[in-house]
Coordinates of C-alpha atoms and ligand atoms in Angstrom, one line a residue:
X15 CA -35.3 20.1 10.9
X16 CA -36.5 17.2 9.6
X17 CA -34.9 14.1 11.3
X18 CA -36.0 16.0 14.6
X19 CA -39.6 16.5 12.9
X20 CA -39.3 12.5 11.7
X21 CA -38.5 11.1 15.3
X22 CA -40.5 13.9 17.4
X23 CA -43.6 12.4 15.7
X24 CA -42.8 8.8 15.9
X25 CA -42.8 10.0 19.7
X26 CA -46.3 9.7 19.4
X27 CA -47.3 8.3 16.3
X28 CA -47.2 4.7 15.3
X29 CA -46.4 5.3 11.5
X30 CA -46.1 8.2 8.9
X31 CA -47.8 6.9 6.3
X32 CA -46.0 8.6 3.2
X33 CA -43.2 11.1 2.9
X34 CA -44.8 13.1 0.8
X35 CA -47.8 14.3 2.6
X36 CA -45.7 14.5 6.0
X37 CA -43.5 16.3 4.0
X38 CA -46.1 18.7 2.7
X39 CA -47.8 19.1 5.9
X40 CA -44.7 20.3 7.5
X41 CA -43.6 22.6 4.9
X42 CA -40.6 20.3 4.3
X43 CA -38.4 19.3 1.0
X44 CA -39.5 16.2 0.3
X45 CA -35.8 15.3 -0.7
X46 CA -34.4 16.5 2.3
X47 CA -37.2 13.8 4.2
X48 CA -35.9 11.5 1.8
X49 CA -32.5 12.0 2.7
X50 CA -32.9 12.3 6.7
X51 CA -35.1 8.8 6.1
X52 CA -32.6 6.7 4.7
X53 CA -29.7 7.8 7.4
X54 CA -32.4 6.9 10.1
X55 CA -32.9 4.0 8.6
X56 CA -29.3 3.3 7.9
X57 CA -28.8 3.4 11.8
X58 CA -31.9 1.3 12.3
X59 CA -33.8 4.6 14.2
X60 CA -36.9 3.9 11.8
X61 CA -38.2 1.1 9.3
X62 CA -38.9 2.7 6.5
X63 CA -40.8 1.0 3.2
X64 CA -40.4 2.1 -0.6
X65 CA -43.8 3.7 -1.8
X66 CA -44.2 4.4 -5.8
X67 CA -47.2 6.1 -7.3
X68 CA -47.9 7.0 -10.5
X69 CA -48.8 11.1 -10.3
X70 CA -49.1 13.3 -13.0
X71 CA -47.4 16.0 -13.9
X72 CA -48.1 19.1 -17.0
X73 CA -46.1 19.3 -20.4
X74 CA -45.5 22.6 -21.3
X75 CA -48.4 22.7 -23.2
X76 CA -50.7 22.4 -20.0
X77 CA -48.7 24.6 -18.2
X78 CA -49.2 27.0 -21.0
X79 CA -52.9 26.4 -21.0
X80 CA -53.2 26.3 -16.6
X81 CA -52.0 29.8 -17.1
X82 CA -54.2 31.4 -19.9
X83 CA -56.6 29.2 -20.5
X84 CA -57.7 26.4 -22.4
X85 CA -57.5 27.1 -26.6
X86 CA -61.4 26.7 -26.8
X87 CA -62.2 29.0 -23.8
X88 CA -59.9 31.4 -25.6
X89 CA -61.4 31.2 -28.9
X90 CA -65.1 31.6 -27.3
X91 CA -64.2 34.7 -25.1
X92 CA -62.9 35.7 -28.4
X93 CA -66.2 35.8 -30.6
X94 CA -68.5 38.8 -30.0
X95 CA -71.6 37.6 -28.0
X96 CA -73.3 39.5 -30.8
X97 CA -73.2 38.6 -34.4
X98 CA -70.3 36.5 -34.3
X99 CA -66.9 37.2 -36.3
X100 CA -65.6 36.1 -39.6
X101 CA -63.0 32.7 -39.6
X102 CA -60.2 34.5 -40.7
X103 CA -60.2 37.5 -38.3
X104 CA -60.7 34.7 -35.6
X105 CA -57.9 32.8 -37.3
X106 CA -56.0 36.1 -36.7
X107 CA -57.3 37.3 -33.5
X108 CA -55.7 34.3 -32.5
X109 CA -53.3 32.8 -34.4
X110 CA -53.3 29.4 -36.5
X111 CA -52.3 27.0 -33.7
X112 CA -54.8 28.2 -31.1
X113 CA -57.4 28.7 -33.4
X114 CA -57.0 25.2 -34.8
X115 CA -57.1 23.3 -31.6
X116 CA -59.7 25.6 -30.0
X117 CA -62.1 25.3 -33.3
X118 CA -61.7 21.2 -33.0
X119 CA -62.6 21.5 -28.9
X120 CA -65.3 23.8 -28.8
X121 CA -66.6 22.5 -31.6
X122 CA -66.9 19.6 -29.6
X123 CA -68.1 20.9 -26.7
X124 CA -71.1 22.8 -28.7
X125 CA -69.7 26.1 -27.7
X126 CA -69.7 27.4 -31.1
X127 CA -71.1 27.5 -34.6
X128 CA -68.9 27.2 -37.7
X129 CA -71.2 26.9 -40.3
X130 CA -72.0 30.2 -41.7
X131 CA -70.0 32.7 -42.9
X132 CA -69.7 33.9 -39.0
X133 CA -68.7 32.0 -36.1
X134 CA -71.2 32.6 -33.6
X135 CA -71.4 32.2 -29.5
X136 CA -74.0 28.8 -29.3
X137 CA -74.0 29.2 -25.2
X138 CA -73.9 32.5 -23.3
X139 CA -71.4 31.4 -20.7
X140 CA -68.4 27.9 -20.6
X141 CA -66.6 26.6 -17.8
X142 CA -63.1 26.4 -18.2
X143 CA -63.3 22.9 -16.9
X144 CA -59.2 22.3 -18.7
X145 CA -57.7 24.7 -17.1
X146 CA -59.7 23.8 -13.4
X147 CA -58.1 20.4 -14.1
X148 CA -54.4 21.2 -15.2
X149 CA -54.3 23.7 -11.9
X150 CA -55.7 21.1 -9.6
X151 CA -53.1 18.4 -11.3
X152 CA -50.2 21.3 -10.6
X153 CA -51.4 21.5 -7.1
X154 CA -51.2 17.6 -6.7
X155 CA -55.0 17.1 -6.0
X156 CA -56.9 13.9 -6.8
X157 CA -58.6 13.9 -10.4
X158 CA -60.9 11.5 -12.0
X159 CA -59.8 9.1 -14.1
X160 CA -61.8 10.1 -17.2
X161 CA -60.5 13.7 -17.3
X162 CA -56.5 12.4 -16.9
X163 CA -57.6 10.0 -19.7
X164 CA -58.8 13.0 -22.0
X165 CA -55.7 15.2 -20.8
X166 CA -53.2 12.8 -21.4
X167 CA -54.7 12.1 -25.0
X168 CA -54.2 16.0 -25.5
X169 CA -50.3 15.6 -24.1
X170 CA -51.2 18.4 -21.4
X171 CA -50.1 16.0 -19.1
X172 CA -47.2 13.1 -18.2
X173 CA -47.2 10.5 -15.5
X174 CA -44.1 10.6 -13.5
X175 CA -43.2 7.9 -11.0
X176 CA -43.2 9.5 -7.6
X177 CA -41.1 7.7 -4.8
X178 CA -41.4 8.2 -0.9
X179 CA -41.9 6.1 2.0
X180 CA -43.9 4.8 4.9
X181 CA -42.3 4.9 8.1
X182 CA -42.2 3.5 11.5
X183 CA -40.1 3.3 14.7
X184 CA -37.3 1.1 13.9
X185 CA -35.3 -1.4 16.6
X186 CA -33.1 1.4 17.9
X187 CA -35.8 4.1 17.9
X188 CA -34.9 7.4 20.1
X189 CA -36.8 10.4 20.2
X190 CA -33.2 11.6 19.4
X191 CA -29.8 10.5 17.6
X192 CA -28.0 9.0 19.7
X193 CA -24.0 10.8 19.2
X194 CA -21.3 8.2 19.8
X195 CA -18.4 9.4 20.8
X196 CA -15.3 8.7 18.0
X197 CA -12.1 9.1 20.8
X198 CA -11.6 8.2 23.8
X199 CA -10.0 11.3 26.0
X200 CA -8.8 12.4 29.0
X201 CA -11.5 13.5 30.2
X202 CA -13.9 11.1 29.9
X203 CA -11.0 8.9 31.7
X204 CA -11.0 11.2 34.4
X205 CA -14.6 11.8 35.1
X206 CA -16.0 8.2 34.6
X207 CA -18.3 9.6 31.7
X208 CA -16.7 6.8 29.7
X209 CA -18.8 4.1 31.6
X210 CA -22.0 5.7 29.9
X211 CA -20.6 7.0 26.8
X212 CA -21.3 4.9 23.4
X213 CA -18.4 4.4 21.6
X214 CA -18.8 5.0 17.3
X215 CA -17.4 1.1 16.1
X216 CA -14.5 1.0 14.4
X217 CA -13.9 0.8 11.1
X218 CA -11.4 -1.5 10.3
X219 CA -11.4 -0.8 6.5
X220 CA -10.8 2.4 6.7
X221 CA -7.7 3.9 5.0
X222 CA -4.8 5.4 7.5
X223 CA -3.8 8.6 7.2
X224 CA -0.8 9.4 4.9
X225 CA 2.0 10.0 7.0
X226 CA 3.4 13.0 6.0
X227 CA 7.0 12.5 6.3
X228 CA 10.2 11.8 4.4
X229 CA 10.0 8.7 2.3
X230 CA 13.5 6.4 1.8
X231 CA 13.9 5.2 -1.6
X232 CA 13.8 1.5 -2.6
X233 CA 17.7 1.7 -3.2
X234 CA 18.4 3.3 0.4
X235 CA 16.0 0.6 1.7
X236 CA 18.2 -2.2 0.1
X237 CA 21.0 -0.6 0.8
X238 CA 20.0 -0.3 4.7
X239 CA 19.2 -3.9 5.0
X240 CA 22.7 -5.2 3.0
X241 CA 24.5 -2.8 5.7
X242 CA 22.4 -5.4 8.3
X243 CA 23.9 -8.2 6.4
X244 CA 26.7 -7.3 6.6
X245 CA 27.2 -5.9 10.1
X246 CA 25.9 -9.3 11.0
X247 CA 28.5 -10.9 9.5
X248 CA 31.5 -8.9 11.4
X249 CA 32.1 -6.5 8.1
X250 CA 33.5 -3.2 9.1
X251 CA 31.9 -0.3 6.4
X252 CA 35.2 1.0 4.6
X253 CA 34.7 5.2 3.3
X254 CA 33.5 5.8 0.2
X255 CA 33.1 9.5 -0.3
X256 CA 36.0 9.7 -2.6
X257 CA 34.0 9.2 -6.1
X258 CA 36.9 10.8 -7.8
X259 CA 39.8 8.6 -7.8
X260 CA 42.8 8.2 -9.5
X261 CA 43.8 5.8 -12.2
X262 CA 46.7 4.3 -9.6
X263 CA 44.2 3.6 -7.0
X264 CA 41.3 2.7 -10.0
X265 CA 43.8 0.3 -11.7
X266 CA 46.9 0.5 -11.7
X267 CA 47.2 -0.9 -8.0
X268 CA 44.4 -3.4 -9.0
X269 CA 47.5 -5.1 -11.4
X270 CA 45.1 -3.9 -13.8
X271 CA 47.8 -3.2 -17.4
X272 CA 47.2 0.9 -18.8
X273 CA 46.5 -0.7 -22.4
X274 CA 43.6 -2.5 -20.4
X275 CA 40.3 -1.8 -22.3
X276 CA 38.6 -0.8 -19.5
X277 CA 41.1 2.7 -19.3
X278 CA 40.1 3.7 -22.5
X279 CA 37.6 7.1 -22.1
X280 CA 34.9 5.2 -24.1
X281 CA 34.7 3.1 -21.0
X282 CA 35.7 5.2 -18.0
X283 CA 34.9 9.4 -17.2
X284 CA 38.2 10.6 -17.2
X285 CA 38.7 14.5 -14.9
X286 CA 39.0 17.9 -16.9
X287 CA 39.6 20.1 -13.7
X288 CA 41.5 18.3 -11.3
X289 CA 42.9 16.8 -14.6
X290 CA 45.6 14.6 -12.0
X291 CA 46.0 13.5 -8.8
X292 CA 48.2 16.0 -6.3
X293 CA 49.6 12.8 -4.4
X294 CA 50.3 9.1 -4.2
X295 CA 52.4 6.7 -1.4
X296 CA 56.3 7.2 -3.5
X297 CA 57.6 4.1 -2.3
X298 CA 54.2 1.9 -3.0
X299 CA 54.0 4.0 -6.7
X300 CA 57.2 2.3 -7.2
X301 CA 56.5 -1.3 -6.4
X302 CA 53.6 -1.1 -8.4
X303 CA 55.3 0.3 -11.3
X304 CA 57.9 -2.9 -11.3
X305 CA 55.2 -5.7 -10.9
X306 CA 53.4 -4.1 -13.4
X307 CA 56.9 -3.7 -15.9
X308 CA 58.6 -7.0 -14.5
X309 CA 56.4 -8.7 -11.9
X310 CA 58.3 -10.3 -9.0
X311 CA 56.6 -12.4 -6.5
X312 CA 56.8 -15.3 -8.7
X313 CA 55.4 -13.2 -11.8
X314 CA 56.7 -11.8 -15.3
X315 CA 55.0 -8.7 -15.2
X316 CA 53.5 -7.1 -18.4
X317 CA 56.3 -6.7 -19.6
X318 CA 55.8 -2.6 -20.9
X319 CA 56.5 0.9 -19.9
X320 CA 54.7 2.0 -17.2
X321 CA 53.5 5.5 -17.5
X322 CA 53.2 8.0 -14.4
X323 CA 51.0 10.6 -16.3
X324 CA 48.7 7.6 -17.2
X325 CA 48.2 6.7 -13.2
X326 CA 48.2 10.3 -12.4
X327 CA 44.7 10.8 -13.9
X328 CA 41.7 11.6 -12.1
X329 CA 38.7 9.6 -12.9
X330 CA 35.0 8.8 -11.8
X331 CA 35.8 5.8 -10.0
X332 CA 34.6 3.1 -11.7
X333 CA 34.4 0.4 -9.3
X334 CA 34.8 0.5 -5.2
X335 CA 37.2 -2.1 -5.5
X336 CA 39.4 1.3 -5.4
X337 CA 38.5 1.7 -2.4
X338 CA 39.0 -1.8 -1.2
X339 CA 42.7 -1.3 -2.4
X340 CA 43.1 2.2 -0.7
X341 CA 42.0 -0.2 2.6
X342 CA 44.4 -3.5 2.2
X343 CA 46.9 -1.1 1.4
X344 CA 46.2 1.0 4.6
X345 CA 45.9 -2.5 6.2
X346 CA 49.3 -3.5 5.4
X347 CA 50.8 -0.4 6.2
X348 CA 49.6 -1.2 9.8
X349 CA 51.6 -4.4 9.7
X350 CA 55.0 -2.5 9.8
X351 CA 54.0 -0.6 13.4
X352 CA 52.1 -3.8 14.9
X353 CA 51.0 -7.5 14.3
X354 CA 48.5 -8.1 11.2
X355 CA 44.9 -8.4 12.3
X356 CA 42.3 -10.2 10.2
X357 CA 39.8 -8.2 8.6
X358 CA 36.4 -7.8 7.3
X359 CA 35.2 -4.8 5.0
X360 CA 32.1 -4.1 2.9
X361 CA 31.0 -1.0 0.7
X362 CA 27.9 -0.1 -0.6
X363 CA 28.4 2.9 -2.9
X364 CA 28.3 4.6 -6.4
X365 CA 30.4 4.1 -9.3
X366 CA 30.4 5.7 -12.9
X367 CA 30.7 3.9 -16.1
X368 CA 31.4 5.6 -19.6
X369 CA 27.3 3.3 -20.9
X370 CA 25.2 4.0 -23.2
X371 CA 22.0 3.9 -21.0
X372 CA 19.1 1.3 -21.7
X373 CA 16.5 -0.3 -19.9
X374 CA 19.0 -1.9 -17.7
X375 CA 22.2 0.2 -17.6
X376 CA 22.8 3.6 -16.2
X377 CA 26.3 6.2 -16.2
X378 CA 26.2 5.4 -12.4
X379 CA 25.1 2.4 -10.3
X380 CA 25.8 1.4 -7.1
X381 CA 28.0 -1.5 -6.2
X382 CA 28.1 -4.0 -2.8
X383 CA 31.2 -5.1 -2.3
X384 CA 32.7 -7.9 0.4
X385 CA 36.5 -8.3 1.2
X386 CA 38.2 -11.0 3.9
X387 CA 41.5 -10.6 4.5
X388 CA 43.5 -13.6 6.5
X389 CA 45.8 -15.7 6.9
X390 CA 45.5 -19.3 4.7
X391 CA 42.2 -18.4 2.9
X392 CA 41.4 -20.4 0.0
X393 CA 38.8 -20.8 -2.7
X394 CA 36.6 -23.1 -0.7
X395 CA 36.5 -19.9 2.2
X396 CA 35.6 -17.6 -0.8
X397 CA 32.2 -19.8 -1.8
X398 CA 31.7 -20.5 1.8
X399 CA 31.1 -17.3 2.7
X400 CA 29.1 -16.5 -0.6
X401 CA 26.5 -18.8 0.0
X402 CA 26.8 -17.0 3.5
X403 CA 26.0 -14.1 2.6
X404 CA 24.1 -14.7 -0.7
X405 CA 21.4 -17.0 1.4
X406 CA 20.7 -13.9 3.7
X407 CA 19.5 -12.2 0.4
X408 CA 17.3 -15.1 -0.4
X409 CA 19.5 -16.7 -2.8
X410 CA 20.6 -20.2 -1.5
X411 CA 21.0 -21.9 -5.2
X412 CA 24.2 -20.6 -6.4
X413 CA 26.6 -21.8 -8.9
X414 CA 30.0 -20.7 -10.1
X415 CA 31.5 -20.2 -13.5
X416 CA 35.6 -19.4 -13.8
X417 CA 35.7 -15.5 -14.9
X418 CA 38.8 -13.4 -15.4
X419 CA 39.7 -9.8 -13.8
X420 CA 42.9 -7.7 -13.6
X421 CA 43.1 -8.3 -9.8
X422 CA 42.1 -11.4 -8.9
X423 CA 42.8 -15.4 -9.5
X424 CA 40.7 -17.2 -9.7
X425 CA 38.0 -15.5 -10.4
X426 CA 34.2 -16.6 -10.6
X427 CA 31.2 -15.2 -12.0
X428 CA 28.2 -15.9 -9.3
X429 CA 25.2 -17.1 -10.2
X430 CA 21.7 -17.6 -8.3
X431 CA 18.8 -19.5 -9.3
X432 CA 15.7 -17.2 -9.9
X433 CA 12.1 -19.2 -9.0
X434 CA 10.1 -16.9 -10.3
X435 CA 12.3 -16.7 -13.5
X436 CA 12.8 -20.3 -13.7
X437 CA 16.5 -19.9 -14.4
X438 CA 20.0 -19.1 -13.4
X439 CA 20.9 -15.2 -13.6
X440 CA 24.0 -13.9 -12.6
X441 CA 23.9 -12.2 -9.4
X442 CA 27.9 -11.1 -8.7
X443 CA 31.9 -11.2 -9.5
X444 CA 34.2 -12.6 -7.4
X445 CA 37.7 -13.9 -6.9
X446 CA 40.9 -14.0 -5.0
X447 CA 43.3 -11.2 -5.0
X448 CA 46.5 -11.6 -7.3
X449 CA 49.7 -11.5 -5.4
X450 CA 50.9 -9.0 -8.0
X451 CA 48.3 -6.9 -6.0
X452 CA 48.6 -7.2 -2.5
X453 CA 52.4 -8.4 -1.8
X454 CA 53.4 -4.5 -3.7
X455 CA 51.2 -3.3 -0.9
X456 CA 53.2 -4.9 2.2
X457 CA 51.2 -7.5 3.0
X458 CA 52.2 -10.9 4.9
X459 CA 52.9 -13.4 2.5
X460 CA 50.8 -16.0 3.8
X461 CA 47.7 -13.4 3.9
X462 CA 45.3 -14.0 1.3
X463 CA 42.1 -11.5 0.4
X464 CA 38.4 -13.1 -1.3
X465 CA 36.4 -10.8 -2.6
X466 CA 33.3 -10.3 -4.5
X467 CA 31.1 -7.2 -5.9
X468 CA 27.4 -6.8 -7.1
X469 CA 25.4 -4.3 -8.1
X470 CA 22.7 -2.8 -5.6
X471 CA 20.5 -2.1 -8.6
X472 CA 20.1 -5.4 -9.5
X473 CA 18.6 -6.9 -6.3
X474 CA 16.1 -3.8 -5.9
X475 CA 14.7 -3.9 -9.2
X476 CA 13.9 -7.8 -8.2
X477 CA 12.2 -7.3 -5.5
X478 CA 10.1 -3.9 -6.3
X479 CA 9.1 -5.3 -9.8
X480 CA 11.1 -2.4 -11.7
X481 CA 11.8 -3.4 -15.3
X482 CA 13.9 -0.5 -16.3
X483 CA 16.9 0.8 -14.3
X484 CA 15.5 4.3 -14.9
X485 CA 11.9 4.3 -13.2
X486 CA 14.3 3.9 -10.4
X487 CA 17.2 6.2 -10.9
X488 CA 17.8 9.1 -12.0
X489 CA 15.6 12.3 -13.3
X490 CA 12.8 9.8 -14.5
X491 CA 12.2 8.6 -11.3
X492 CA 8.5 9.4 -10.1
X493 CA 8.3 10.7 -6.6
X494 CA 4.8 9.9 -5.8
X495 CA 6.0 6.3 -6.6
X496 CA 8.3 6.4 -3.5
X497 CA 6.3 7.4 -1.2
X498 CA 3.8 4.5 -2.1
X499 CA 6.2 1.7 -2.3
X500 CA 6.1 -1.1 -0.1
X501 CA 8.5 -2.3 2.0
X502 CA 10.3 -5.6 0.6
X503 CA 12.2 -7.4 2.7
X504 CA 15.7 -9.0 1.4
X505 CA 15.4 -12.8 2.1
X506 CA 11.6 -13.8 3.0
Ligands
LIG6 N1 35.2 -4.9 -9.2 C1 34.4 -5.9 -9.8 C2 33.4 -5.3 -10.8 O1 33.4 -4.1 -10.9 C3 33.7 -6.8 -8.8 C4 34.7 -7.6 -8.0 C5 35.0 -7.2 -6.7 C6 35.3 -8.7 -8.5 C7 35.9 -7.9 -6.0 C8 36.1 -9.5 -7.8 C9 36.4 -9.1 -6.5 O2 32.6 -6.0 -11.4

């Protein structure tokens, strides 16, 4: 209504001077005008210009007095033409406020006598001139100056800034808006209407749609692009469904000793129901047994009883290096149908650890682990192929320290220097695998296994910026959070 009233008289007008009287001549809301002006102007169909002006508007007190009269017109209609009336019936008649003010004005105005006893009529007729005024101020009409004066003295009335504008046709005046079309479609394609058709400008800063979809979560993310790494490297993914091992594949394959501290339940989540394993390789159980009693191989062994019921026991596995022995041993057992082939396996999956959980430990992380197995591989192979693998990360600094596990000699503690830390952290384990672990198994003699492990948890909390291990894991993780997290990219 209005916008088509606004540019239907620009048509043939060069200006509306004020949006208030347009407004009022075309029975309009003055707001709504207001409104319609400023998207014309936005889109440059008009020029508009601020106007201000002062108008006056009634307290209550006028609008009181624009309805019944002005107190001194009151208290004059209120005397008797004849013989006037006593003060305090007036006073009465019309109450102490009215007849205070009223007494003051038409005193003034020489409507009245107040000396005697009565008060008397002095005129035979007033003009309510007050009232006149306060309805012609309600109505918006032009007063003289000296009367706003006198009514604003009396507080009948308030100025109040009033704000419109003036108007004229602007650069890209139409009689009409012009609609641009938002989308390009088929049909426009089709009929050629896009040749004529104005296109709405894009908005660049606009905010995409949320996609509504499943989000993967900055530890699946990670994980996905370690897999890359290492499928890029030639590793083969070994299976890691099994998180319920038992202590023989856990340990006691790993030449780990059962008075190890790591055995103890404080440490490891030992099996209720299944409390034992059904069945392990006989013949293997038994080489394992010896090395671990009496070594062989070129080693003395422990040197103690080895207990059956103590490797029969199901457990949470608590590293995948279980499942790395479940492979070599797999590997070697190949060996005895054809020739040994050089391998190349990797894991990236959860492991459960008797902690008590802080900011940065959890009852279940995930682990990354890399084994080679070859022929003639030595140390030098081992920390060739870490800073391999550990510069497709982003980590090309590393340095070594000599560590010790169970399974594996030497061993060596990795670690990476951090730039934004400003210092070394320790990023992995690693090592060679003992003899006492892999000749049991039936492997070649001359075939020697590197391997090294890390936690997936680690890396991720790097790169997202998590400080505590459980805003990403566990029943305190926020959902909303991974559906807003960026994507990080191992190695840039
Ligand atoms: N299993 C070790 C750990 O849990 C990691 C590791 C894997 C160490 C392979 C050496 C070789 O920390």
């Amino acid at each position: 209504m209005a916008e088509e009233a606004i540019l239907g008289y620009l048509a043939n007008n060069e200006v509306i001077g004020d949006s208030g009287e347009f407004a009022a001549k075309h029975g309009l809301n003055h707001d709504e005008v207001v409104n319609v002006i400023k998207s014309l102007h936005g889109f440059r169909y008009v020029e508009a210009q601020d106007i201000k002006r002062e108008s006056w508007v009634l307290t209550d007190e006028g609008k009181l007095y624009a309805d019944t009269g002005s107190p001194e017109a009151q208290l004059f209609l209120a005397i008797p033409p004849e013989g006037g009336i006593p003060r305090e019936e007036l006073q009465i008649k019309l109450g102490p406020l009215l007849f205070k003010i009223g007494c003051a004005q038409a005193a003034k105005n020489r409507w009245v006598d107040m000396g005697g006893q009565q008060v008397t009529r002095r005129v035979q007729h007033v003009d309510d001139r007050v009232k006149d005024l306060l309805l012609k101020i309600k109505e918006g009409q032009v007063v003289d100056q000296d009367d706003i004066k006198a009514l604003k003295a009396r507080k009948l009335i308030v100025p109040q800034t009033w704000k419109g504008y003036s108007l004229k046709k602007g650069p890209d005046y139409a009689p009409q808006r012009k609609k641009f079309a938002a989308d390009l479609t088929r049909e426009m394609l089709q009929s050629g209407d896009w040749k004529n058709v104005e296109f709405k400008e894009y908005n660049f800063n606009a905010k995409g749609q949320p996609i509504e979809a499943g989000h993967l979560h900055p530890l699946n993310k990670v994980r996905h692009q370690l897999r890359m790494i290492f499928l890029q490297m030639g590793f083969e993914e070994m299976p890691t469904d099994r998180y319920v091992e038992s202590s023989f594949w856990n340990f006691d394959a790993l030449f780990q000793p059962q008075q190890h501290p790591a055995r103890d339940s404080h440490d490891t989540f030992y099996l209720k129901v299944p409390s034992t394993t059904k069945e392990l390789p006989e013949d293997y159980v038994e080489r394992v047994k010896c090395v671990h009693e009496s070594g062989g191989y070129g080693s003395r062994g422990y040197e103690y009883d080895w207990s059956r019921e103590e490797a029969n026991k199901n457990l949470l596995r608590t590293h995948t290096t279980a499942v790395s022995a479940r492979m070599l041993y797999n590997l070697a057992q190949d060996t005895l149908k054809k020739p040994f082939t050089p391998k190349r396996y990797f894991s990236i999956d959860r492991v459960f650890r008797n902690e008590a959980v802080d900011r940065t430990h959890l009852a279940e992380f995930h682990q990354i682990e890399g084994v080679i197995c070859d022929r003639g591989l030595t140390l030098g192979d081992l920390i060739g192929v870490l800073h391999d693998f550990f510069s497709r990360l982003g980590m090309s600094k590393l340095r070594f320290k000599p560590a010790y596990n169970p399974y594996t000699e030497p061993s060596m503690e990795i670690f990476s220097y951090h730039e934004g830390f400003g210092k070394w952290v320790e990023v992995g384990n690693s090592g060679m695998f003992r003899p006492e672990m892999l000749l049991p198994m039936g492997l070649p003699e001359d075939v020697r296994v590197i391997a090294w492990g890390l936690s997936l948890e680690r890396p991720t909390m790097i790169l997202y910026g998590y400080n505590n291990i459980r805003d990403l894991f566990g029943h305190k993780v926020d959902l909303g959070l991974i559906k807003t997290n960026p994507i990080c990219r191992l190695g840039l």
